[in-house]
PDB file of C-alpha atoms in Angstrom:
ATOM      1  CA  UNK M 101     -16.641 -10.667 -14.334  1.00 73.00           C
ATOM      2  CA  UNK M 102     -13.651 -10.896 -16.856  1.00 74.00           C
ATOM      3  CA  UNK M 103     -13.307 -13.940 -18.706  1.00 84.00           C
ATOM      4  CA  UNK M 104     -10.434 -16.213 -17.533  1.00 90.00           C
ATOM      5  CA  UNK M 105      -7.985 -14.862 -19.707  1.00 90.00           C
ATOM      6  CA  UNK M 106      -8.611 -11.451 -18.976  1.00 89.00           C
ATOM      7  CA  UNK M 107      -8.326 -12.059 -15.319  1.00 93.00           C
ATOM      8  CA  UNK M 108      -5.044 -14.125 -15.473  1.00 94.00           C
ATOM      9  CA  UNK M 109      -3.509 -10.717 -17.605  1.00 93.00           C
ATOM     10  CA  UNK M 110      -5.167  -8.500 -15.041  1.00 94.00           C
ATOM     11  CA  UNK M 111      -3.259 -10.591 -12.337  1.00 96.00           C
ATOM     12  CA  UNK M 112       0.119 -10.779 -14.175  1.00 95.00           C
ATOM     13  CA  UNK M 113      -0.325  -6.660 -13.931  1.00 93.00           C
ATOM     14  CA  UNK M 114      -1.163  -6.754 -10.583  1.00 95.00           C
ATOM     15  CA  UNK M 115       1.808  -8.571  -9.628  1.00 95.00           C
ATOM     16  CA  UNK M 116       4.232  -6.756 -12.164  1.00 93.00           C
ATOM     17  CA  UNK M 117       3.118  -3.360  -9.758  1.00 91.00           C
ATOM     18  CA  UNK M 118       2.961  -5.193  -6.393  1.00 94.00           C
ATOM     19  CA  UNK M 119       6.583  -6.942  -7.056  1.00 95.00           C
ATOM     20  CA  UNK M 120       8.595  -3.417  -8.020  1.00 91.00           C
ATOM     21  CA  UNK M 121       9.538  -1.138  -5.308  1.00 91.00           C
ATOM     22  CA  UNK M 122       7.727   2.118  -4.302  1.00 91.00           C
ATOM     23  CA  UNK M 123       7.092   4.337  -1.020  1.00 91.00           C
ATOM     24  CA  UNK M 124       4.484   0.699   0.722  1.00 95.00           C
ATOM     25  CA  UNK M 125       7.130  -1.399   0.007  1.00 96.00           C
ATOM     26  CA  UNK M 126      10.054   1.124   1.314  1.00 94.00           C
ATOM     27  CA  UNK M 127       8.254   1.747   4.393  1.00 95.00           C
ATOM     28  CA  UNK M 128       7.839  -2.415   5.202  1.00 97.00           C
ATOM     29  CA  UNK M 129      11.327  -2.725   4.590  1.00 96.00           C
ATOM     30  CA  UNK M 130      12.252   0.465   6.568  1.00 93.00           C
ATOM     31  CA  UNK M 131      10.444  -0.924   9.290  1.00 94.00           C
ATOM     32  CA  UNK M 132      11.367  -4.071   9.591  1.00 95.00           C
ATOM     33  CA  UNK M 133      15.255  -3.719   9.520  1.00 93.00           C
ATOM     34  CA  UNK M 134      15.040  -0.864  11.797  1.00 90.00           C
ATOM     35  CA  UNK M 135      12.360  -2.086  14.064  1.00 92.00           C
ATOM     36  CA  UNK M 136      11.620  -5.366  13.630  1.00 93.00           C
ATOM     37  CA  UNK M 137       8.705  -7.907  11.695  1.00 94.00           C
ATOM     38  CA  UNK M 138       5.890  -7.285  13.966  1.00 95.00           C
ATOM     39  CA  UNK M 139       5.928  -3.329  13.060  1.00 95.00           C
ATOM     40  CA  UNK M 140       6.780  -4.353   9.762  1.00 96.00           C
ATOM     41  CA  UNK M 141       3.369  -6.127   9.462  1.00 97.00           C
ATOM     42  CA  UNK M 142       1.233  -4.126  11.160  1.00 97.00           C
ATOM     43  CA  UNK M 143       2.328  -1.715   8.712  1.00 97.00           C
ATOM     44  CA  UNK M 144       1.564  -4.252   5.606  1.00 98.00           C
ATOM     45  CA  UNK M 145      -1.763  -4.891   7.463  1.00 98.00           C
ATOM     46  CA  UNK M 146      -2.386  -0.829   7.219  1.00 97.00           C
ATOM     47  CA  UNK M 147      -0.956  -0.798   3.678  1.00 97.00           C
ATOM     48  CA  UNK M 148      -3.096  -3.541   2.048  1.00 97.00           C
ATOM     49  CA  UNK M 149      -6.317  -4.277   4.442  1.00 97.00           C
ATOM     50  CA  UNK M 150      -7.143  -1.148   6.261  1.00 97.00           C
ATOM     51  CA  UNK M 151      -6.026   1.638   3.315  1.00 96.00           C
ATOM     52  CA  UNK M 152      -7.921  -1.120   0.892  1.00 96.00           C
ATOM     53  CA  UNK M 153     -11.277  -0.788   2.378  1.00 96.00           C
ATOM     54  CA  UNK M 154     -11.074   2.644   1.870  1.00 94.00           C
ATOM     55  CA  UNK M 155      -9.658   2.533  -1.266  1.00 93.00           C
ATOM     56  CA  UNK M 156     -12.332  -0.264  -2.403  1.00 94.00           C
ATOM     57  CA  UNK M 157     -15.042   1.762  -1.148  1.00 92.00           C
ATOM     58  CA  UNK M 158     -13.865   4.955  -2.562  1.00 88.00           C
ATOM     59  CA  UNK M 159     -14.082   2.910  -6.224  1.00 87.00           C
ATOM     60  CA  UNK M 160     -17.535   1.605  -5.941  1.00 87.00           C
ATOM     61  CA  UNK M 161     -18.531   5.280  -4.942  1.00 85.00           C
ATOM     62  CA  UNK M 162     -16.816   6.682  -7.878  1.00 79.00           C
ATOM     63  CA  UNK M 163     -13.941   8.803  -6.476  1.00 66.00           C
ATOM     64  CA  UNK M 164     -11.833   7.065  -9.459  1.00 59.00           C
ATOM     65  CA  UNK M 165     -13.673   9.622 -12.096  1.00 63.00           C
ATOM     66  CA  UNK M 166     -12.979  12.390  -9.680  1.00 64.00           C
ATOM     67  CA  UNK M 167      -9.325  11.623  -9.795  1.00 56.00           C
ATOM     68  CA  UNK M 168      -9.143  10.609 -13.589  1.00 59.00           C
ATOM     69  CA  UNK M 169     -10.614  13.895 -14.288  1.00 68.00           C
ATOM     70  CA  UNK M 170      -9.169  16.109 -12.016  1.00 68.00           C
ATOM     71  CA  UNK M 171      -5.523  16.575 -12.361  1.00 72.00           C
ATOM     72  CA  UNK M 172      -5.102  18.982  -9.394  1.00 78.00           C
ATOM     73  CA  UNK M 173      -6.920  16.558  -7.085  1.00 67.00           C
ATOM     74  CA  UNK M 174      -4.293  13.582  -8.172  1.00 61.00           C
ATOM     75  CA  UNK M 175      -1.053  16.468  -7.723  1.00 71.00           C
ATOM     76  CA  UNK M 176      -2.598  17.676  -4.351  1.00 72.00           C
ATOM     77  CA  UNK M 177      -2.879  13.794  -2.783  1.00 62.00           C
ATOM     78  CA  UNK M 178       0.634  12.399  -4.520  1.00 64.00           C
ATOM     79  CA  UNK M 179       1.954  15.554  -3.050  1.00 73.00           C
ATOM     80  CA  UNK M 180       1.170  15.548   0.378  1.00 70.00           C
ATOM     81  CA  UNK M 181       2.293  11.293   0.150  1.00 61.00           C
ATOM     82  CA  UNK M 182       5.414  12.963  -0.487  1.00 67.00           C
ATOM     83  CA  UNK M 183       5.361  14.845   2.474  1.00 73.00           C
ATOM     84  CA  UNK M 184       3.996  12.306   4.462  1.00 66.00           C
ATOM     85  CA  UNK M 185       7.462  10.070   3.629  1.00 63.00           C
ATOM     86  CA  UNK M 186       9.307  13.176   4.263  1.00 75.00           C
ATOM     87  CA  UNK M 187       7.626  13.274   7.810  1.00 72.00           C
ATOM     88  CA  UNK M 188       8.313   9.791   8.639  1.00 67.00           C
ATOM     89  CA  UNK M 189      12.015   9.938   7.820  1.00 69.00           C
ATOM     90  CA  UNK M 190      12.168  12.816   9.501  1.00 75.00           C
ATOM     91  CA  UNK M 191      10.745  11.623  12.842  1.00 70.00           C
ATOM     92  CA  UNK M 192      12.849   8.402  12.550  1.00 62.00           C
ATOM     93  CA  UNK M 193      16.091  10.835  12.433  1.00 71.00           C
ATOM     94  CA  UNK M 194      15.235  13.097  15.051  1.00 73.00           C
ATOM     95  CA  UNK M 195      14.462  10.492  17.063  1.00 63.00           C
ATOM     96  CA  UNK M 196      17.875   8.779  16.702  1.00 59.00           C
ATOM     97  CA  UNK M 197      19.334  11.936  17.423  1.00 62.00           C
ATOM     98  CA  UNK M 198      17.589  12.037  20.521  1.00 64.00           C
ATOM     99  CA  UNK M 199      19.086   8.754  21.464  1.00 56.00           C
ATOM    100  CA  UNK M 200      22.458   9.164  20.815  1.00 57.00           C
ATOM    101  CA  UNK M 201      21.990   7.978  16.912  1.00 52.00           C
ATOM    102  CA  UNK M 202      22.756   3.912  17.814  1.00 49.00           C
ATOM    103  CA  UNK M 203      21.328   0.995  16.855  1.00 46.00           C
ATOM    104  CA  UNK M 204      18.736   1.144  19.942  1.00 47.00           C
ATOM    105  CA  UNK M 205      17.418   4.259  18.808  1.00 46.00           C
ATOM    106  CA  UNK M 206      16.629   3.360  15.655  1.00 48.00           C
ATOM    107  CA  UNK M 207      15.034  -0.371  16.929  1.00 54.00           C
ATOM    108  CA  UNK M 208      12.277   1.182  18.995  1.00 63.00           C
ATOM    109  CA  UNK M 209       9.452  -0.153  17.973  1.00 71.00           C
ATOM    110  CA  UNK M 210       6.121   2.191  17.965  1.00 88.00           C
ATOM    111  CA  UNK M 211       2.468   1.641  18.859  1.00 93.00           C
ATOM    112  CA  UNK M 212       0.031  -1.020  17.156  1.00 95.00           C
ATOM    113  CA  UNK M 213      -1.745   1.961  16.408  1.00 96.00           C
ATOM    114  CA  UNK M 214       0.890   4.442  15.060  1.00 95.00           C
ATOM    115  CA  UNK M 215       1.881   1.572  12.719  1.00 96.00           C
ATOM    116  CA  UNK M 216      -1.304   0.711  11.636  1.00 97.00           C
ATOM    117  CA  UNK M 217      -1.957   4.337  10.625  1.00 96.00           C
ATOM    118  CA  UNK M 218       1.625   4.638   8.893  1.00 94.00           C
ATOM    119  CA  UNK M 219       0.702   1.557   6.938  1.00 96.00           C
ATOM    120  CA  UNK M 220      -2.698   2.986   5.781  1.00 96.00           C
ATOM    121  CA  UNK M 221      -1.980   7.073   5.355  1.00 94.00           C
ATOM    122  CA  UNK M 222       1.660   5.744   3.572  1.00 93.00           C
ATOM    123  CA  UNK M 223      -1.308   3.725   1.106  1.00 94.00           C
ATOM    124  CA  UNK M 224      -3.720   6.370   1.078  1.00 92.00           C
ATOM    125  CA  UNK M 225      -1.549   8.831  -0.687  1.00 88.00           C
ATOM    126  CA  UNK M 226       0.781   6.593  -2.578  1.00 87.00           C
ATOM    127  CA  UNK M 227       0.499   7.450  -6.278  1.00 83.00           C
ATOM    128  CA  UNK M 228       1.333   4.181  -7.795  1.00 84.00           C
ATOM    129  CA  UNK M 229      -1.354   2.197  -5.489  1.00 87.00           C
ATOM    130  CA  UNK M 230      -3.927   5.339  -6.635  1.00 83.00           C
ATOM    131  CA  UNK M 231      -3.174   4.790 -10.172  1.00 81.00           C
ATOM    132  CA  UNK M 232      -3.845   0.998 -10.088  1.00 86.00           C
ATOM    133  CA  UNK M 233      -6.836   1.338  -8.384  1.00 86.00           C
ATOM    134  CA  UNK M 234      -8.491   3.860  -9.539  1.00 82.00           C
ATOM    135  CA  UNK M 235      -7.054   3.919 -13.637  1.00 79.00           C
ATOM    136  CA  UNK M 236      -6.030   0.411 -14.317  1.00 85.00           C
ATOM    137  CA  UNK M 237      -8.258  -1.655 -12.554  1.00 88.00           C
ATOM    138  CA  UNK M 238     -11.971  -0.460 -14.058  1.00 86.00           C
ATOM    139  CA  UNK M 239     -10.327  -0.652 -17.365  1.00 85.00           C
ATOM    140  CA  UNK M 240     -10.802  -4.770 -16.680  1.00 89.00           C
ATOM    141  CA  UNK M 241     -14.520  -4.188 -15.750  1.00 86.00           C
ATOM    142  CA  UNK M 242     -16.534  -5.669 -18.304  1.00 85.00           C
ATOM    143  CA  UNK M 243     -20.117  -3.606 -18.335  1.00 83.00           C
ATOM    144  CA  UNK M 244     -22.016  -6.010 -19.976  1.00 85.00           C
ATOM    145  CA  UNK M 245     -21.254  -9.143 -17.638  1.00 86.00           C
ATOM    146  CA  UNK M 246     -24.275 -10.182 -16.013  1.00 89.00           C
ATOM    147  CA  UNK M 247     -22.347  -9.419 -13.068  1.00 88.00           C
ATOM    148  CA  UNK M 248     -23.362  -5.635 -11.795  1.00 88.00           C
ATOM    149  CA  UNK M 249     -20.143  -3.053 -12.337  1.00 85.00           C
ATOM    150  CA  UNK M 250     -19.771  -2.740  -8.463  1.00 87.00           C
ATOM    151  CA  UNK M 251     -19.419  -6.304  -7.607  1.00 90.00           C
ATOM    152  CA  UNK M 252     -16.664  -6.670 -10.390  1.00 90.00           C
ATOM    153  CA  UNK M 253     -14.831  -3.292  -9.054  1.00 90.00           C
ATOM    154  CA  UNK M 254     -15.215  -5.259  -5.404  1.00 93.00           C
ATOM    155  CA  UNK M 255     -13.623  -8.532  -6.467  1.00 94.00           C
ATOM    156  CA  UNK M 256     -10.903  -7.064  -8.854  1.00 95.00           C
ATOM    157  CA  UNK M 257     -10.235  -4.765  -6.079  1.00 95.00           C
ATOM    158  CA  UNK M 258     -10.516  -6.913  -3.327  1.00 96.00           C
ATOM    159  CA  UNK M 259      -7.763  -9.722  -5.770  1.00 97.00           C
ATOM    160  CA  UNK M 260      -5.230  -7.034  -5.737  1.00 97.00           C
ATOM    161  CA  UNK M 261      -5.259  -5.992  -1.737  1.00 97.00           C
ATOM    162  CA  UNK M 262      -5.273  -9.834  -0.604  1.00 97.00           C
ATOM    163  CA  UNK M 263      -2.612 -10.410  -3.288  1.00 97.00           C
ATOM    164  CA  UNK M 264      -0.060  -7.406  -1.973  1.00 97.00           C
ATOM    165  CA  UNK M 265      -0.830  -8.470   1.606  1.00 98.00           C
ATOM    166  CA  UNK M 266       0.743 -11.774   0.675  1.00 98.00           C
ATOM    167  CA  UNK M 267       3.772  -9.924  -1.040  1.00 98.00           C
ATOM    168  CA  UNK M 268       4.054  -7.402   1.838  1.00 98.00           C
ATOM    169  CA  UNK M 269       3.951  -9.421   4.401  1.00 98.00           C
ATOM    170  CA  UNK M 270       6.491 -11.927   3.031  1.00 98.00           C
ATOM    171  CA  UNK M 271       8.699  -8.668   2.733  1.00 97.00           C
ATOM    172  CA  UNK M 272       8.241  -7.702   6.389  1.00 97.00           C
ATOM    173  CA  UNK M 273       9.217 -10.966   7.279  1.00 97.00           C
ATOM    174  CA  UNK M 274      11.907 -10.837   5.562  1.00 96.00           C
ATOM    175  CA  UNK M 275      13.311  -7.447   6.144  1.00 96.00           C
ATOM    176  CA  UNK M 276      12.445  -8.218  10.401  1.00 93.00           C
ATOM    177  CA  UNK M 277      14.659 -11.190   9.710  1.00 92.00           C
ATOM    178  CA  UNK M 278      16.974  -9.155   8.362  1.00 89.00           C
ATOM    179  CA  UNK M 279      17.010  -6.446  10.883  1.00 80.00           C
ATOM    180  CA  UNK M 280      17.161  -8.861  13.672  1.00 72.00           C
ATOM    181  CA  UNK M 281      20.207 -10.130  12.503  1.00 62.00           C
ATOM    182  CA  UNK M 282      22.099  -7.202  11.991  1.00 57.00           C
ATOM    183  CA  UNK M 283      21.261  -5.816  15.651  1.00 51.00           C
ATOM    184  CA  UNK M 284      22.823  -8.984  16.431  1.00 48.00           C
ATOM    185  CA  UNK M 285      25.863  -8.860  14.831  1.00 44.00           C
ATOM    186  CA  UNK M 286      26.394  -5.472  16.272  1.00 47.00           C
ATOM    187  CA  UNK M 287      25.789  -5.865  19.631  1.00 42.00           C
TER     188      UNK M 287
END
């Protein structure tokens, strides 16, 4: 494992890249304005737990040098989290439109399920959580620590999906506050 130091500047990282915006975070707020905190979290629950299992797995196994040395693999999966986002938004719209565009349409909330997968495909193909993961993160695995390379990858790993669940979920709280109140105010 890193030494203290080294793990307190790998944390300040992880929380520099968990505390700016990008497509997880987007999606939490999204959700929780338009359709309240319990989507909201079942999405940060998809984003952070379910995606990082995969994700944590995935690094153990070694898909990290597949994607550090393949830049067509990296274009093809930021890509199609592009189109992904593009999908969602797209969905949400049409499905306003189908309701007459007001503030009910837009507050339906969707399956445990559906959000649960949003959450974790929206994670899955989000470049800036793939970069972390699988480029900055090993860089903090020391190879000599008595510790063997795969436990290290698991707890560094594991530190950085338990940390953004905190941060996301605060944020779905928040932004389900937030979205509850506004309903309010204009019904």
């Amino acid at each position: 494992m890193p030494d203290i130091d080294t793990f307190l500047a790998f944390y300040v990282a992880v929380l520099a890249i968990q505390l700016s915006p990008g497509p997880d975070m987007m999606l939490v707020i999204g959700r929780g304005v338009g359709q309240g905190r319990r989507t909201a979290l079942l999405n940060a629950i998809g984003i952070t737990l379910l995606a990082g299992a995969i994700q944590i797995s995935l690094l153990i196994l070694g898909v990290a040098s597949l994607l550090q040395t393949s830049p067509l693999a990296f274009d093809i999966l930021r890509w199609a989290g592009a189109a992904y986002l593009v999908w969602l938004g797209a969905k949400l719209i049409c499905r306003a439109d189908r309701h007459g565009g007001g503030a009910g349409a837009a507050a339906q909330s969707i399956s445990t399920a559906a959000a649960l997968r949003e959450g974790t495909i929206n994670n899955l193909t989000n470049p800036k959580a793939l970069v972390f993961l699988f480029a900055f993160l090993p860089q903090f695995v020391n190879p000599e620590s008595s510790w063997p390379v795969a436990v290290q990858l698991l707890v560094l790993g594991t530190v950085t999906k338990l940390s953004n669940f905190v941060i996301l979920s605060s944020v779905a709280v928040g932004a389900g506050t937030l979205g509850a109140g506004s309903l309010a105010v204009r019904c």
